[in-house]
Amino acid sequence: MKPSMEINIAGVKFRNPVMTASGTFGSGMEYAEFVDLTKLGAVVTKGVASVPWAGNPVPRVAETYGGMLNAIGLQNPGIDVFCSRDLPFLEGFDTKVIVNVCGHTEEEYLEVVDRLADEKSVSMLEINVSCPNVKQGAIQFGQDPKCLAEITGKIKDRAKQPVIMKLTPNVTDISEMARAAEAGGADAISLINTITGMKIDVERQKFALANKTGGLSGPAIKPVAVRMVYQCAGAVRIPIIGMGGIATAEDALEFMLAGATGVAVGMMSFHDPETAVNVAAGIEDYLVRHNISDVNEIIGAVQV
Amino acid sequence: MKPSMEINIAGVKFRNPVMTASGTFGSGMEYAEFVDLTKLGAVVTKGVASVPWAGNPVPRVAETYGGMLNAIGLQNPGIDVFCSRDLPFLEGFDTKVIVNVCGHTEEEYLEVVDRLADEKSVSMLEINVSCPNVKQGAIQFGQDPKCLAEITGKIKDRAKQPVIMKLTPNVTDISEMARAAEAGGADAISLINTITGMKIDVERQKFALANKTGGLSGPAIKPVAVRMVYQCAGAVRIPIIGMGGIATAEDALEFMLAGATGVAVGMMSFHDPETAVNVAAGIEDYLVRHNISDVNEIIGAVQV
Amino acid sequence: MTLAFPKNTHLTVNPGQFVGIYPNDQTALLPRPISVCRWDEKEDMIRLVYRIAGKGTREFSGAGWGDTFNVTGMLGNGYDLSEMAGKSVMIIGGGIGIPPLLELACRLKEKPGTRVTAVLGYRDSNMFLREEFENASYRVYIATEDGSAGTKGNVLDAVREQGIAGNTDIIAACGPMPMLRAIKCFAGEHGIKAFISLEEHMACGVGACLGCVVKTKNVDEHSHVHNARICTEGPVFDAADVDI
Amino acid sequence: MTLAFPKNTHLTVNPGQFVGIYPNDQTALLPRPISVCRWDEKEDMIRLVYRIAGKGTREFSGAGWGDTFNVTGMLGNGYDLSEMAGKSVMIIGGGIGIPPLLELACRLKEKPGTRVTAVLGYRDSNMFLREEFENASYRVYIATEDGSAGTKGNVLDAVREQGIAGNTDIIAACGPMPMLRAIKCFAGEHGIKAFISLEEHMACGVGACLGCVVKTKNVDEHSHVHNARICTEGPVFDAADVDI
Ligand SMILES: Cc1cc2nc3c(=O)[nH]c(=O)nc-3n(C[C@H](O)[C@H](O)[C@H](O)COP(=O)(O)OP(=O)(O)OC[C@H]3O[C@@H](n4cnc5c(N)ncnc54)[C@H](O)[C@@H]3O)c2cc1C
Ligand SMILES: Cc1cc2nc3c(=O)[nH]c(=O)nc-3n(C[C@H](O)[C@H](O)[C@H](O)COP(=O)(O)OP(=O)(O)OC[C@H]3O[C@@H](n4cnc5c(N)ncnc54)[C@H](O)[C@@H]3O)c2cc1C
Ligand SMILES: Cc1cc2nc3c(=O)[nH]c(=O)nc-3n(C[C@H](O)[C@H](O)[C@H](O)COP(=O)(O)O)c2cc1C
Ligand SMILES: Cc1cc2nc3c(=O)[nH]c(=O)nc-3n(C[C@H](O)[C@H](O)[C@H](O)COP(=O)(O)O)c2cc1C
Ligand code: FES
Ligand code: FES
């Protein structure tokens, strides 16, 4: 018998637990030619702001051992273009859409949230309070539990869709941040965003990225991400979407066993666009092999 | 002409900047058969406490993508055995010795510091306030700037050798911790200790480590370590010993360009015991190739 | 290196397009963008010529016939052949920017009435692909940094020394950034249209990550800011449109 | 898999010792501990027999003659041949614990007056190395989990069924932990000395990382706690000394 792969986060049903991680899959459009979007649990879009953002100077990306650094700086065409171009495109596919929202200030976040309120095709909002690559604001919201609870509350007051708060790993105690998001009324949390890193080109004695620092992602960081998901799962009751270095179904299953309800594939889509689809298929195989009828049974099932 | 490789940390002169990272080279004895210890800048010993510690249950180590997790739990034979067996062994080699000190409480740290006061062969003390793998104490000292400044001060009051405070990366703001160590009177700081991580064996649905979490080290974490060294170099005036994933001379040079005076090779010694010696040789080659006469010229020399 | 594609791949290559090749070394996860130097349509093969720069290219260079790599492509836009057909085209390549232009020269040769002049800049007398360009072009001029062949200096020194800019309708160039900047400037002064191929570090190669942008004069249609993606809107740009 | 070492390596192998083999895959940086199954002294070659468990062993199994690996070793102590010489030794191997015992059987065969009885436990009728043990031992007894050959059950079921414990001076065992626990217990009850070979996840293999410890009855001489390093003080321990 085919196991049930459906998961439910804050009342939204997903075909399977595997999503794309924000910023690594464009708006879906760029990969639609390589990947069957309807085999994904959800497409999570690149962060979108109230107005177009130009992002950082280049070089913006650098490869590292088993991972990469990025300092895109949240370049995006702004919410108007997003709603008139990207959303209609995604509406053409039978898949859930989660919109990742960024901003420098509270007002900027709220503007985007308001603008999306009536977009029926948007299933959830993911609030990026954790981007290490933009100078003002943003990450402070994600590193101070009080600020985080506050902005979560304000967004929840206005949002028509369930709200996921995306947490940064660049904190001393991730469970404190998870609790703050929950206290602020978040419907779910997602983690981890990238870990701040740096690369230096020793031959030229220069920073590899124009921004000096960038966010580290990829298989290299997976153990940190799994640990944080486990810590958060023990700290809050709201569902968790786990990410950080997922390349295979086994990787995704680590996150789910640690307590994630959903998972997202990030930079590994650059390595192989079909990673997310293969991860979903591999989870299903695992359930069959282990005689588990419902994927929900493995959430948090690691034995203590 | 041969470039000068000598560095100076708090008045102690090292033949070259390359040391072994605590806990990855035993007390030097285990690798002396594979490695010419006199080609190292210093041997940094496994953490030693006032009394023998049994450490954590097994499994204590697990491999990860481009790195490893460990939860040894600071097993050590205690300072008496260390002084009567390991130190005399190291005295047989013309190399500097830095003793890594661990403890659960202030008193335990001070006991070891006192005991080492008259050991002439000990060039410096490295205080491990950052081990994520022991339940009590220890890491709290490393995650709270006030505690860190305080314990640093107390150790400095008693220590006869210059003191290096070893920082944990599991904090929101590493530069704050560096400043606290400096304020407490530390002669140098070393970073990074391991990043807390977790691995789950999905087939058995169990934690890979008996301790559940462990410290992540290896090439995977290098970008995080380089970033933190750079941040600290901008925050304090005391010298920095940089580590985290160093496998090649280029890796070590990244740390030095970012601001480290010395560097240490950790888990890569497990991959190839000669890593540290090769790194030292490779740095010298680099200096020759770039026509740099003194290794000190590259410290912090990354161009902004 | 020559890549043979699986049966029935049916590649179509526009000169200036590139592929993303993945090292098999799993510590290096991003694709290496390498331009197509020559396309063999019948055999579904492409030839790549590259410099050993690091991990990935070192691995490729160690590979032999029978080794396999994952490849994405064709990526990017390439040069607009129809715009160049029947015109006098000056192809300017500098160093490792030379290989991507060979396919262009060969394809333009087939277009009646097109006259290709190639100006190739090398470091020294190691003049790779020179013969192939001689077969494909009306004339080939050489510049070498060390003066061991042709004009001593760079490609624009050769252009000036030989006075060959006069009858050029279009420039197609690829090479290091300082050369491209100089060509943009030169072309602007002489009122010649110049298409230049740009390089930037890439993560996805397909327009998804926004890693590889170049500043543009006008707001870019896709990004709605003054940034265009080199992997998707490029790598070939009208020099007048980019701010390099 | 057979490993040939560089000329003039002059290996010396004690049965029960192991090597650390490094995968060439640079995402897997730790050595894989694999016991020596057979040592060819003249040719400086060793034979390893292993189960495909994950990344590393999968890579090894894909290698062919001419491929190279970095190897450290000989590691660990091995079985004490002098203590066993001239005695009646029962070699008990379970599953992938069987290969490490073959070198022991062969070496004991050369010691005059030594009688080796081997008890080998397999899952099913895939009885790898059985013949080699038959050549090296006085007698071989088989146990299979599925009962397809020999005694149905485990090695101790075979020992009991065949009543062969009586005249045994020393047991040398290797296999899964539950088997080793049972043997420790059995040997204790029968007053037979038992040497068992233990496994644990390792990082260094040379005693430096303290990753691979086993609890010991007495305070260990090196560690000064109730922990001995399997890679250095072991992998072979007197069963009475360890707390498993
Ligand atoms: C559109 C395009 C076409 C190219 N065509 C050619 C060609 O035909 N021949 C050729 O020799 N080179 C070409 N290059 C440059 C080539 O991509 C790099 O030399 C190559 O990626 C280096 O990889 P590596 O693993 O050897 O070096 P590493 O330094 O180990 O690479 C590390 C990372 O940096 C990236 N990187 C390093 N240098 C460059 C660079 N110059 N441009 C972009 N990314 C870089 C790599 O792709 C990788 O992600 C082209 C680049 C681009 C963008
Ligand atoms: C002293 C000793 C002798 C051994 N002799 C043999 C032998 O002769 N034949 C044989 O088939 N196996 C033997 N093993 C087990 C063998 O080491 C593992 O099966 C092997 O390391 C698995 O590596 P992998 O990369 O295939 O698996 P992975 O699961 O990818 O390995 C990941 C990490 O876990 C470690 N690991 C996984 N399983 C084990 C294990 N059972 N014991 C120790 N480390 C493990 C690996 O070394 C590696 O560091 C021995 C183990 C020890 C400690
Ligand atoms: C190129 C790139 C761009 C990203 N952009 C965003 C973004 O816009 N918003 C966001 O919340 N996270 C962004 N991220 C973070 C990812 O969504 C993800 O949290 C992180 O990369 C860890 O997952 P991974 O290791 O699988 O890549 C970006 C990551 C990368 C690599
Ligand atoms: C097995 C193991 C044991 C360690 N033990 C200690 C220790 O006793 N004291 C300490 O300060 N750091 C200890 N560390 C941390 C290392 O010294 C080093 O800070 C860390 O591993 C990062 O360097 P690397 O990536 O090069 O391994 C240990 C690391 C490993 C892998
Ligand atoms: S490389 Fe990702 S957008 Fe160009
Ligand atoms: S593996 Fe390091 S002590 Fe045994």
PDB file of N, CA and C in Angstrom, chain B residues 9 14 25 29 35 123 135 207 222 244 247 273 283-284 286:
ATOM      1  N   ILE B   9      53.453  35.284  20.669  1.00  0.00           N
ATOM      2  CA  ILE B   9      52.152  35.505  21.317  1.00  0.00           C
ATOM      3  C   ILE B   9      52.410  35.737  22.794  1.00  0.00           C
ATOM      4  N   PHE B  14      57.138  31.253  18.955  1.00  0.00           N
ATOM      5  CA  PHE B  14      56.837  29.968  18.334  1.00  0.00           C
ATOM      6  C   PHE B  14      57.591  29.873  17.023  1.00  0.00           C
ATOM      7  N   PHE B  25      45.161  15.667  19.177  1.00  0.00           N
ATOM      8  CA  PHE B  25      46.552  15.250  19.022  1.00  0.00           C
ATOM      9  C   PHE B  25      47.024  14.557  20.293  1.00  0.00           C
ATOM     10  N   MET B  29      52.064  12.372  22.348  1.00  0.00           N
ATOM     11  CA  MET B  29      52.670  11.050  22.412  1.00  0.00           C
ATOM     12  C   MET B  29      52.138  10.141  21.305  1.00  0.00           C
ATOM     13  N   VAL B  35      54.768  12.001  13.293  1.00  0.00           N
ATOM     14  CA  VAL B  35      54.979  13.424  13.027  1.00  0.00           C
ATOM     15  C   VAL B  35      56.215  13.898  13.778  1.00  0.00           C
ATOM     16  N   SER B 123      54.386  26.505  28.174  1.00  0.00           N
ATOM     17  CA  SER B 123      54.563  27.877  27.691  1.00  0.00           C
ATOM     18  C   SER B 123      53.333  28.742  27.897  1.00  0.00           C
ATOM     19  N   LYS B 135      28.076  18.381  30.754  1.00  0.00           N
ATOM     20  CA  LYS B 135      26.798  18.872  31.262  1.00  0.00           C
ATOM     21  C   LYS B 135      26.935  20.135  32.106  1.00  0.00           C
ATOM     22  N   PHE B 207      19.964   8.375  17.727  1.00  0.00           N
ATOM     23  CA  PHE B 207      21.048   9.348  17.661  1.00  0.00           C
ATOM     24  C   PHE B 207      22.355   8.630  17.353  1.00  0.00           C
ATOM     25  N   LYS B 222      34.841  25.633   8.324  1.00  0.00           N
ATOM     26  CA  LYS B 222      35.886  26.642   8.149  1.00  0.00           C
ATOM     27  C   LYS B 222      35.347  28.054   7.865  1.00  0.00           C
ATOM     28  N   GLY B 244      39.591  25.654  12.964  1.00  0.00           N
ATOM     29  CA  GLY B 244      38.281  25.224  12.479  1.00  0.00           C
ATOM     30  C   GLY B 244      38.409  24.793  11.034  1.00  0.00           C
ATOM     31  N   ALA B 247      42.909  22.302   6.727  1.00  0.00           N
ATOM     32  CA  ALA B 247      43.415  21.087   6.088  1.00  0.00           C
ATOM     33  C   ALA B 247      44.653  21.382   5.255  1.00  0.00           C
ATOM     34  N   PRO B 273      47.939  12.527   9.724  1.00  0.00           N
ATOM     35  CA  PRO B 273      48.693  13.025  10.870  1.00  0.00           C
ATOM     36  C   PRO B 273      49.695  14.112  10.499  1.00  0.00           C
ATOM     37  N   ILE B 283      52.817  27.146   4.193  1.00  0.00           N
ATOM     38  CA  ILE B 283      52.813  28.585   4.471  1.00  0.00           C
ATOM     39  C   ILE B 283      54.160  29.178   4.054  1.00  0.00           C
ATOM     40  N   GLU B 284      55.214  28.467   4.366  1.00  0.00           N
ATOM     41  CA  GLU B 284      56.545  28.960   3.997  1.00  0.00           C
ATOM     42  C   GLU B 284      56.668  29.076   2.468  1.00  0.00           C
ATOM     43  N   TYR B 286      54.313  29.592   0.395  1.00  0.00           N
ATOM     44  CA  TYR B 286      53.486  30.727  -0.015  1.00  0.00           C
ATOM     45  C   TYR B 286      54.255  32.038   0.156  1.00  0.00           C
TER      46      TYR B 286
END
